[in-house]
Amino acid sequence: MEARTNRQILLVEKPTDRLAPQHFRLTQAPVPAPRDGEVLLRVRYISLDAANRAWMQGATYRAAVESGTVMAGAALAEVIEARADGFAPGDLVFADTGWQDYAALPARQLLKLPKVTPLTHLLSVYGIAGLTAYFGLLHVGRPQVGETVVVSAAAGSVGLLVGQIGKIKGCRVVGIAGGREKCDWLTDALGFDAAVDYKAGNLFQALKAAAPQGIDVYFDNVGGDILEACLAQMNLRGRIACCGAVSQYDRTPAGHGPRGVPGLLVVKRLVMQGFIVTDYFKEREAALADLQSWVAAGKLKVQEDVIDGLENTPRALIGLLAGENRGKRMVRVG
Ligand SMILES: NC(=O)c1ccc[n+]([C@@H]2O[C@H](COP(=O)([O-])OP(=O)(O)OC[C@H]3O[C@@H](n4cnc5c(N)ncnc54)[C@H](OP(=O)(O)O)[C@@H]3O)[C@@H](O)[C@H]2O)c1
């Protein structure tokens, strides 16, 4: 049999400020041999997530990534060899393989996936992004018909689904994104009612014009100044779904929190709730059925941003943090 090598991208140094290419190195290792209870996986698509950068700051909902190790990251992977019950060559799984061609992982860490066309949808609308948008908006934000929903990082993988689901549920939807072009795309191509360019300055006034009735649900992907501007415009008994804090990830130390907490929460009786998508995994099948039906009916548009080549993964993450992506960014590996 032809000897195979495993290309790996190591995090060689943790960034103290902006993430840069020199924090990573491409190297090679032998393909690992699976032990009893393990499965050998070939990575097909690596999921790029803003949270990859947050993991370098310390422990979050998972352990911190350490320098000198293969960069952590989730992927869609194919089973090559199984030494565990329930898996066979050719099966597709979602797993934390890290940034490499092959990984041998315990079977209990794998989530078996169905075969859908295109496969990439397993990382976008039918993956973490779709489920995060679905559960975060519907279970945490709980929008009612006619209410105003505002979402930040609105052209990102979660945000563009949040906005479209808000429209499906009969809400007025306002997106916040960087740059006029992205904002026009949200309204023209994805059906958002309005979009605010947070890089144009005067965010508070622009938001007020876009959401003249105030905000009932704010889906927060970014934290920081944008959260502060939204907080001040929340309506009585509004809900803030805290999904992530992209504005705080690519910097050390993290910036200051928003003003208005807890004062505005008290006066306006706001509910501000953080969540992790896996909290709702018991209801995953029902959520996927809804997402599939909306995609099939043309109500939910899927946007993916696929970059080729394992060696390009560091630049793909750096670019994502700078707002290069529209929709779900992933790297096609093999
Ligand atoms: N709670 C959970 O279970 C869960 C699960 C998945 C993801 N998340 C979180 O959800 C959030 C969105 O993830 P995603 O995958 O949708 O994002 P994404 O597709 O990775 O896009 C990130 C976007 O954030 C925007 N951004 C970057 N820096 C920013 C800043 N300083 N201020 C405002 N926007 C900034 C950029 O767009 P612009 O051009 O608009 O700046 C960029 O395209 C992240 O915080 C992530 O950690 C949470």
Coordinates of C-alpha atoms and ligand atoms in Angstrom, one line a residue:
M1 CA 0.0 0.0 0.0
E2 CA 1.2 3.5 -0.8
A3 CA 2.6 5.3 2.2
R4 CA 0.4 8.2 3.2
T5 CA 1.4 11.3 5.0
N6 CA -0.7 13.5 7.2
R7 CA -0.3 17.2 6.5
Q8 CA -1.0 19.2 9.7
I9 CA -1.2 22.9 10.5
L10 CA 0.3 23.6 13.9
L11 CA -0.5 26.7 16.1
V12 CA 3.2 27.5 16.8
E13 CA 2.6 30.6 18.8
K14 CA -0.5 32.1 20.5
P15 CA -1.2 35.6 19.2
T16 CA -0.9 38.5 21.6
D17 CA -2.7 40.8 19.2
R18 CA -4.1 40.2 15.7
L19 CA -3.9 36.7 14.4
A20 CA -1.3 36.4 11.5
P21 CA 0.1 33.7 9.2
Q22 CA 3.3 33.4 11.3
H23 CA 1.3 32.0 14.2
F24 CA 0.9 28.8 12.1
R25 CA 3.2 26.2 10.4
L26 CA 2.4 23.5 7.9
T27 CA 4.1 20.2 8.8
Q28 CA 3.9 16.5 8.0
A29 CA 3.4 13.4 10.2
P30 CA 2.6 9.8 9.6
V31 CA -1.1 8.9 9.2
P32 CA -2.2 7.8 12.7
A33 CA -3.3 4.2 13.2
P34 CA -6.7 3.8 15.0
R35 CA -6.8 1.9 18.3
D36 CA -9.6 -0.2 19.6
G37 CA -12.7 2.0 19.9
E38 CA -11.3 4.5 17.4
V39 CA -12.0 5.5 13.9
L40 CA -9.6 6.8 11.2
L41 CA -11.0 9.8 9.5
R42 CA -10.1 11.6 6.3
V43 CA -11.0 15.3 6.6
R44 CA -13.1 16.6 3.7
Y45 CA -14.1 20.1 4.7
I46 CA -12.8 22.1 7.7
S47 CA -15.3 24.5 9.3
L48 CA -13.9 28.0 9.8
D49 CA -15.4 29.6 12.9
A50 CA -14.7 32.9 14.6
A51 CA -14.6 31.0 17.8
N52 CA -11.4 29.3 16.6
R53 CA -9.6 32.5 17.5
A54 CA -11.4 32.8 20.9
W55 CA -10.1 29.3 21.8
M56 CA -6.6 30.8 21.7
Q57 CA -7.5 33.2 24.5
G58 CA -8.2 30.5 27.0
A59 CA -10.8 27.9 28.0
T60 CA -14.3 28.6 26.8
Y61 CA -17.0 25.9 26.3
R62 CA -13.9 23.8 25.4
A63 CA -10.3 23.7 26.5
A64 CA -8.0 26.4 25.2
V65 CA -5.8 25.5 22.2
E66 CA -2.1 25.3 23.0
S67 CA 0.9 26.3 21.0
G68 CA 2.9 23.5 19.5
T69 CA -0.3 21.4 18.8
V70 CA -2.4 20.8 15.7
M71 CA -4.8 23.7 15.4
A72 CA -8.2 22.6 16.7
G73 CA -11.2 22.8 14.5
A74 CA -14.3 21.0 13.5
A75 CA -14.7 19.3 10.2
L76 CA -16.8 17.1 8.0
A77 CA -14.8 13.9 7.6
E78 CA -15.2 10.5 6.0
V79 CA -14.5 7.2 7.8
I80 CA -11.5 5.3 6.3
E81 CA -11.1 2.6 8.8
A82 CA -13.3 1.7 11.8
R83 CA -12.2 -0.1 14.9
A84 CA -15.5 0.7 16.7
D85 CA -19.0 -0.6 16.4
G86 CA -21.5 1.5 14.5
F87 CA -19.1 3.0 11.9
A88 CA -18.0 1.7 8.5
P89 CA -15.7 3.1 5.7
G90 CA -17.5 5.7 3.7
D91 CA -19.6 7.0 6.7
L92 CA -19.7 10.8 7.1
V93 CA -19.1 12.4 10.5
F94 CA -18.8 15.8 12.2
A95 CA -15.8 15.8 14.5
D96 CA -13.2 18.0 16.1
T97 CA -10.4 16.6 13.8
G98 CA -8.2 19.7 13.9
W99 CA -6.5 21.2 10.8
Q100 CA -5.0 18.1 9.2
D101 CA -5.7 15.5 6.5
Y102 CA -6.3 12.5 8.8
A103 CA -7.3 12.0 12.5
A104 CA -7.9 8.9 14.6
L105 CA -10.6 9.7 17.2
P106 CA -12.7 7.7 19.7
A107 CA -16.0 6.8 18.2
R108 CA -17.9 8.5 21.0
Q109 CA -16.6 11.9 19.9
L110 CA -18.1 11.5 16.4
L111 CA -21.5 12.7 15.2
K112 CA -22.7 10.5 12.3
L113 CA -24.2 12.6 9.5
P114 CA -26.6 11.7 6.6
K115 CA -25.4 12.0 3.0
V116 CA -27.0 15.2 1.5
T117 CA -26.4 17.1 -1.7
P118 CA -24.4 19.2 -1.6
L119 CA -22.3 17.9 1.3
T120 CA -21.2 21.4 2.3
H121 CA -24.7 22.0 3.6
L122 CA -23.8 19.7 6.5
L123 CA -21.5 22.4 7.7
S124 CA -23.7 25.4 7.0
V125 CA -27.5 25.3 7.1
Y126 CA -27.8 21.7 8.5
G127 CA -24.7 22.1 10.7
I128 CA -23.8 24.2 13.7
A129 CA -24.5 27.5 11.9
G130 CA -28.1 26.5 11.0
L131 CA -28.9 25.0 14.4
T132 CA -27.4 28.0 16.2
A133 CA -29.5 30.4 14.3
Y134 CA -32.6 28.3 14.7
F135 CA -32.3 27.6 18.5
G136 CA -30.8 31.0 19.4
L137 CA -33.6 32.9 17.6
L138 CA -36.6 30.8 18.3
H139 CA -35.8 29.4 21.7
V140 CA -33.8 32.2 23.3
G141 CA -35.1 35.3 21.3
R142 CA -38.7 34.0 21.0
P143 CA -39.8 36.5 18.3
Q144 CA -43.5 37.2 17.8
V145 CA -45.1 38.2 14.5
G146 CA -44.7 41.9 13.8
E147 CA -41.7 42.4 16.2
T148 CA -38.4 43.9 15.2
V149 CA -35.4 41.5 15.2
V150 CA -31.9 42.9 14.9
V151 CA -28.9 40.6 14.2
S152 CA -25.2 41.5 14.1
A153 CA -22.5 39.8 12.0
A154 CA -25.6 39.5 9.8
A155 CA -23.8 38.4 6.6
G156 CA -21.9 35.7 8.5
S157 CA -22.9 32.1 8.6
V158 CA -25.2 32.3 11.6
G159 CA -26.5 35.9 11.0
L160 CA -27.8 35.5 7.5
L161 CA -29.9 32.5 8.7
V162 CA -31.1 34.3 11.8
G163 CA -32.4 37.2 9.6
Q164 CA -34.1 34.9 7.1
I165 CA -35.8 32.8 9.9
G166 CA -36.9 36.1 11.4
K167 CA -38.6 36.9 8.1
I168 CA -40.2 33.4 7.9
K169 CA -41.7 34.1 11.4
G170 CA -43.2 37.4 10.3
C171 CA -40.8 39.8 11.9
R172 CA -39.2 43.1 10.7
V173 CA -35.6 42.2 10.3
V174 CA -32.6 44.5 10.5
G175 CA -29.0 43.3 9.9
I176 CA -25.8 44.9 11.1
A177 CA -22.8 44.2 8.9
G178 CA -19.5 45.7 7.8
G179 CA -19.6 47.7 4.5
R180 CA -22.3 49.0 2.1
E181 CA -22.0 46.1 -0.3
K182 CA -22.7 43.5 2.3
C183 CA -25.6 45.6 3.6
D184 CA -27.2 45.9 0.1
W185 CA -26.8 42.2 -0.4
L186 CA -28.7 41.5 2.9
T187 CA -31.7 43.6 1.7
D188 CA -31.6 42.8 -2.0
A189 CA -30.7 39.1 -2.1
L190 CA -31.8 37.8 1.4
G191 CA -34.9 39.9 2.0
F192 CA -33.8 41.8 5.2
D193 CA -36.0 44.8 5.7
A194 CA -33.0 47.1 6.4
A195 CA -29.2 46.8 7.0
V196 CA -26.9 49.0 8.9
D197 CA -23.2 49.4 8.1
Y198 CA -21.5 49.6 11.4
K199 CA -18.2 50.7 9.8
A200 CA -19.8 53.9 8.4
G201 CA -19.9 55.5 11.8
N202 CA -22.9 56.9 13.7
L203 CA -24.2 53.4 14.4
F204 CA -26.7 54.6 17.1
Q205 CA -28.6 56.9 14.7
A206 CA -28.4 54.5 11.7
L207 CA -29.9 51.8 13.9
K208 CA -32.7 54.1 15.1
A209 CA -33.6 54.9 11.5
A210 CA -33.6 51.2 10.5
A211 CA -35.6 50.1 13.6
P212 CA -37.9 53.1 14.3
Q213 CA -40.2 51.0 16.5
G214 CA -37.3 49.9 18.7
I215 CA -35.8 46.4 19.1
D216 CA -37.7 43.5 20.5
V217 CA -35.1 40.8 19.9
Y218 CA -31.4 41.4 19.5
F219 CA -29.4 38.3 18.3
D220 CA -25.9 39.3 19.4
N221 CA -23.0 37.8 17.6
V222 CA -20.4 40.5 18.3
G223 CA -20.7 42.1 21.8
G224 CA -18.8 45.4 22.4
D225 CA -20.0 48.7 21.0
I226 CA -22.7 47.2 18.8
L227 CA -24.3 45.4 21.8
E228 CA -24.2 48.7 23.7
A229 CA -26.0 50.5 20.8
C230 CA -28.7 47.8 20.6
L231 CA -29.2 47.7 24.4
A232 CA -30.1 51.3 24.5
Q233 CA -32.8 50.8 21.8
M234 CA -34.4 47.7 23.2
N235 CA -38.2 47.8 23.8
L236 CA -39.8 46.9 27.2
R237 CA -39.5 43.1 27.8
G238 CA -37.1 42.7 24.9
R239 CA -34.9 39.6 24.6
I240 CA -31.2 39.6 23.9
A241 CA -29.8 36.2 22.6
C242 CA -26.1 36.2 23.4
C243 CA -24.5 33.9 20.8
G244 CA -20.9 35.2 20.5
A245 CA -18.6 38.1 20.8
V246 CA -16.7 38.3 17.5
S247 CA -15.6 41.9 18.3
Q248 CA -13.6 40.7 21.3
Y249 CA -11.9 37.6 19.8
D250 CA -9.0 39.0 17.7
R251 CA -7.4 41.1 20.4
T252 CA -5.7 40.6 23.7
P253 CA -6.9 41.6 26.3
A254 CA -10.6 41.6 25.5
G255 CA -12.2 45.1 25.3
H256 CA -14.5 46.6 27.9
G257 CA -18.1 45.4 28.3
P258 CA -21.1 47.5 27.2
R259 CA -22.5 50.3 29.4
G260 CA -26.1 49.8 30.4
V261 CA -25.7 46.5 32.1
P262 CA -27.5 45.9 34.5
G263 CA -29.3 49.3 34.5
L264 CA -31.1 49.0 31.2
L265 CA -32.0 45.3 31.9
V266 CA -33.7 46.4 35.1
V267 CA -35.6 49.4 33.8
K268 CA -36.7 47.7 30.6
R269 CA -37.2 44.2 32.1
L270 CA -34.9 42.8 29.5
V271 CA -33.9 39.2 29.3
M272 CA -30.3 38.7 28.2
Q273 CA -29.4 35.0 27.8
G274 CA -26.4 33.2 26.6
F275 CA -26.6 29.8 25.0
I276 CA -24.5 27.1 23.4
V277 CA -26.1 25.3 20.4
T278 CA -25.5 21.9 22.0
D279 CA -27.9 22.9 24.9
Y280 CA -30.7 22.2 22.4
F281 CA -29.4 19.1 20.6
K282 CA -32.2 16.9 22.0
E283 CA -34.5 18.9 19.6
R284 CA -32.1 18.7 16.7
E285 CA -34.2 16.4 14.4
A286 CA -37.2 18.7 14.6
A287 CA -35.0 21.8 13.9
L288 CA -33.4 20.1 10.9
A289 CA -36.8 19.1 9.5
D290 CA -37.9 22.8 9.7
L291 CA -34.6 24.0 8.1
Q292 CA -34.9 21.4 5.3
S293 CA -38.5 22.4 4.5
W294 CA -37.6 26.1 4.4
V295 CA -34.7 25.4 2.1
A296 CA -36.8 23.2 -0.2
A297 CA -39.5 25.9 -0.3
G298 CA -37.0 28.5 -1.3
K299 CA -37.6 30.5 1.9
L300 CA -34.2 30.0 3.3
K301 CA -31.2 30.8 1.0
V302 CA -27.9 29.1 1.8
Q303 CA -24.7 31.0 1.2
E304 CA -21.3 29.2 1.5
D305 CA -17.8 30.4 1.0
V306 CA -15.5 27.5 0.1
I307 CA -11.7 27.9 -0.1
D308 CA -9.5 25.2 -1.5
G309 CA -6.5 23.6 0.2
L310 CA -5.5 22.8 3.7
E311 CA -2.5 25.1 3.4
N312 CA -4.8 28.0 3.0
T313 CA -6.7 27.4 6.3
P314 CA -4.8 30.0 8.4
R315 CA -5.4 32.8 5.8
A316 CA -9.0 31.7 5.6
L317 CA -9.5 32.2 9.3
I318 CA -7.6 35.5 9.4
G319 CA -9.7 36.7 6.5
L320 CA -12.9 35.6 8.2
L321 CA -12.0 37.7 11.3
A322 CA -11.5 40.7 9.0
G323 CA -15.0 40.2 7.5
E324 CA -14.0 38.7 4.1
N325 CA -16.7 36.0 4.2
R326 CA -20.3 36.0 3.2
G327 CA -22.0 33.0 4.8
K328 CA -20.4 29.9 6.0
R329 CA -16.6 29.8 5.3
M330 CA -15.0 26.3 5.0
V331 CA -11.8 24.8 3.5
R332 CA -12.0 21.9 1.1
V333 CA -9.3 19.5 2.1
G334 CA -9.8 16.2 0.3
Ligands
LIG1 N1 -23.4 30.0 21.0 C1 -23.1 29.1 20.1 O1 -23.4 27.9 20.3 C2 -22.4 29.4 18.8 C3 -22.3 28.5 17.8 C4 -21.7 29.0 16.6 C5 -21.2 30.3 16.5 N2 -21.3 31.1 17.5 C6 -20.9 32.5 17.5 O2 -21.7 33.1 16.6 C7 -21.0 34.3 16.1 C8 -21.2 34.3 14.6 O3 -20.5 33.3 14.0 P1 -20.5 33.0 12.5 O4 -19.9 31.7 12.3 O5 -21.8 33.4 11.9 O6 -19.6 34.2 12.0 P2 -18.7 34.1 10.7 O7 -19.5 33.6 9.5 O8 -17.5 33.5 11.2 O9 -18.5 35.7 10.4 C9 -17.8 36.5 11.4 C10 -18.2 37.9 10.9 O10 -18.0 38.7 12.0 C11 -17.9 40.0 11.6 N3 -16.9 40.8 12.4 C12 -15.6 40.6 12.6 N4 -15.1 41.5 13.5 C13 -16.2 42.2 13.9 C14 -16.3 43.3 14.8 N5 -15.2 43.8 15.4 N6 -17.5 43.9 15.0 C15 -18.6 43.4 14.3 N7 -18.5 42.4 13.4 C16 -17.3 41.8 13.2 C17 -17.3 40.0 10.2 O11 -18.3 40.5 9.3 P3 -18.4 42.1 9.0 O12 -17.9 42.3 7.6 O13 -19.9 42.3 9.1 O14 -17.6 42.8 10.0 C18 -17.2 38.5 9.9 O15 -17.6 38.1 8.6 C19 -19.6 34.2 16.6 O16 -19.5 35.0 17.7 C20 -19.5 32.7 17.0 O17 -18.5 32.6 18.0 C21 -21.9 30.7 18.7

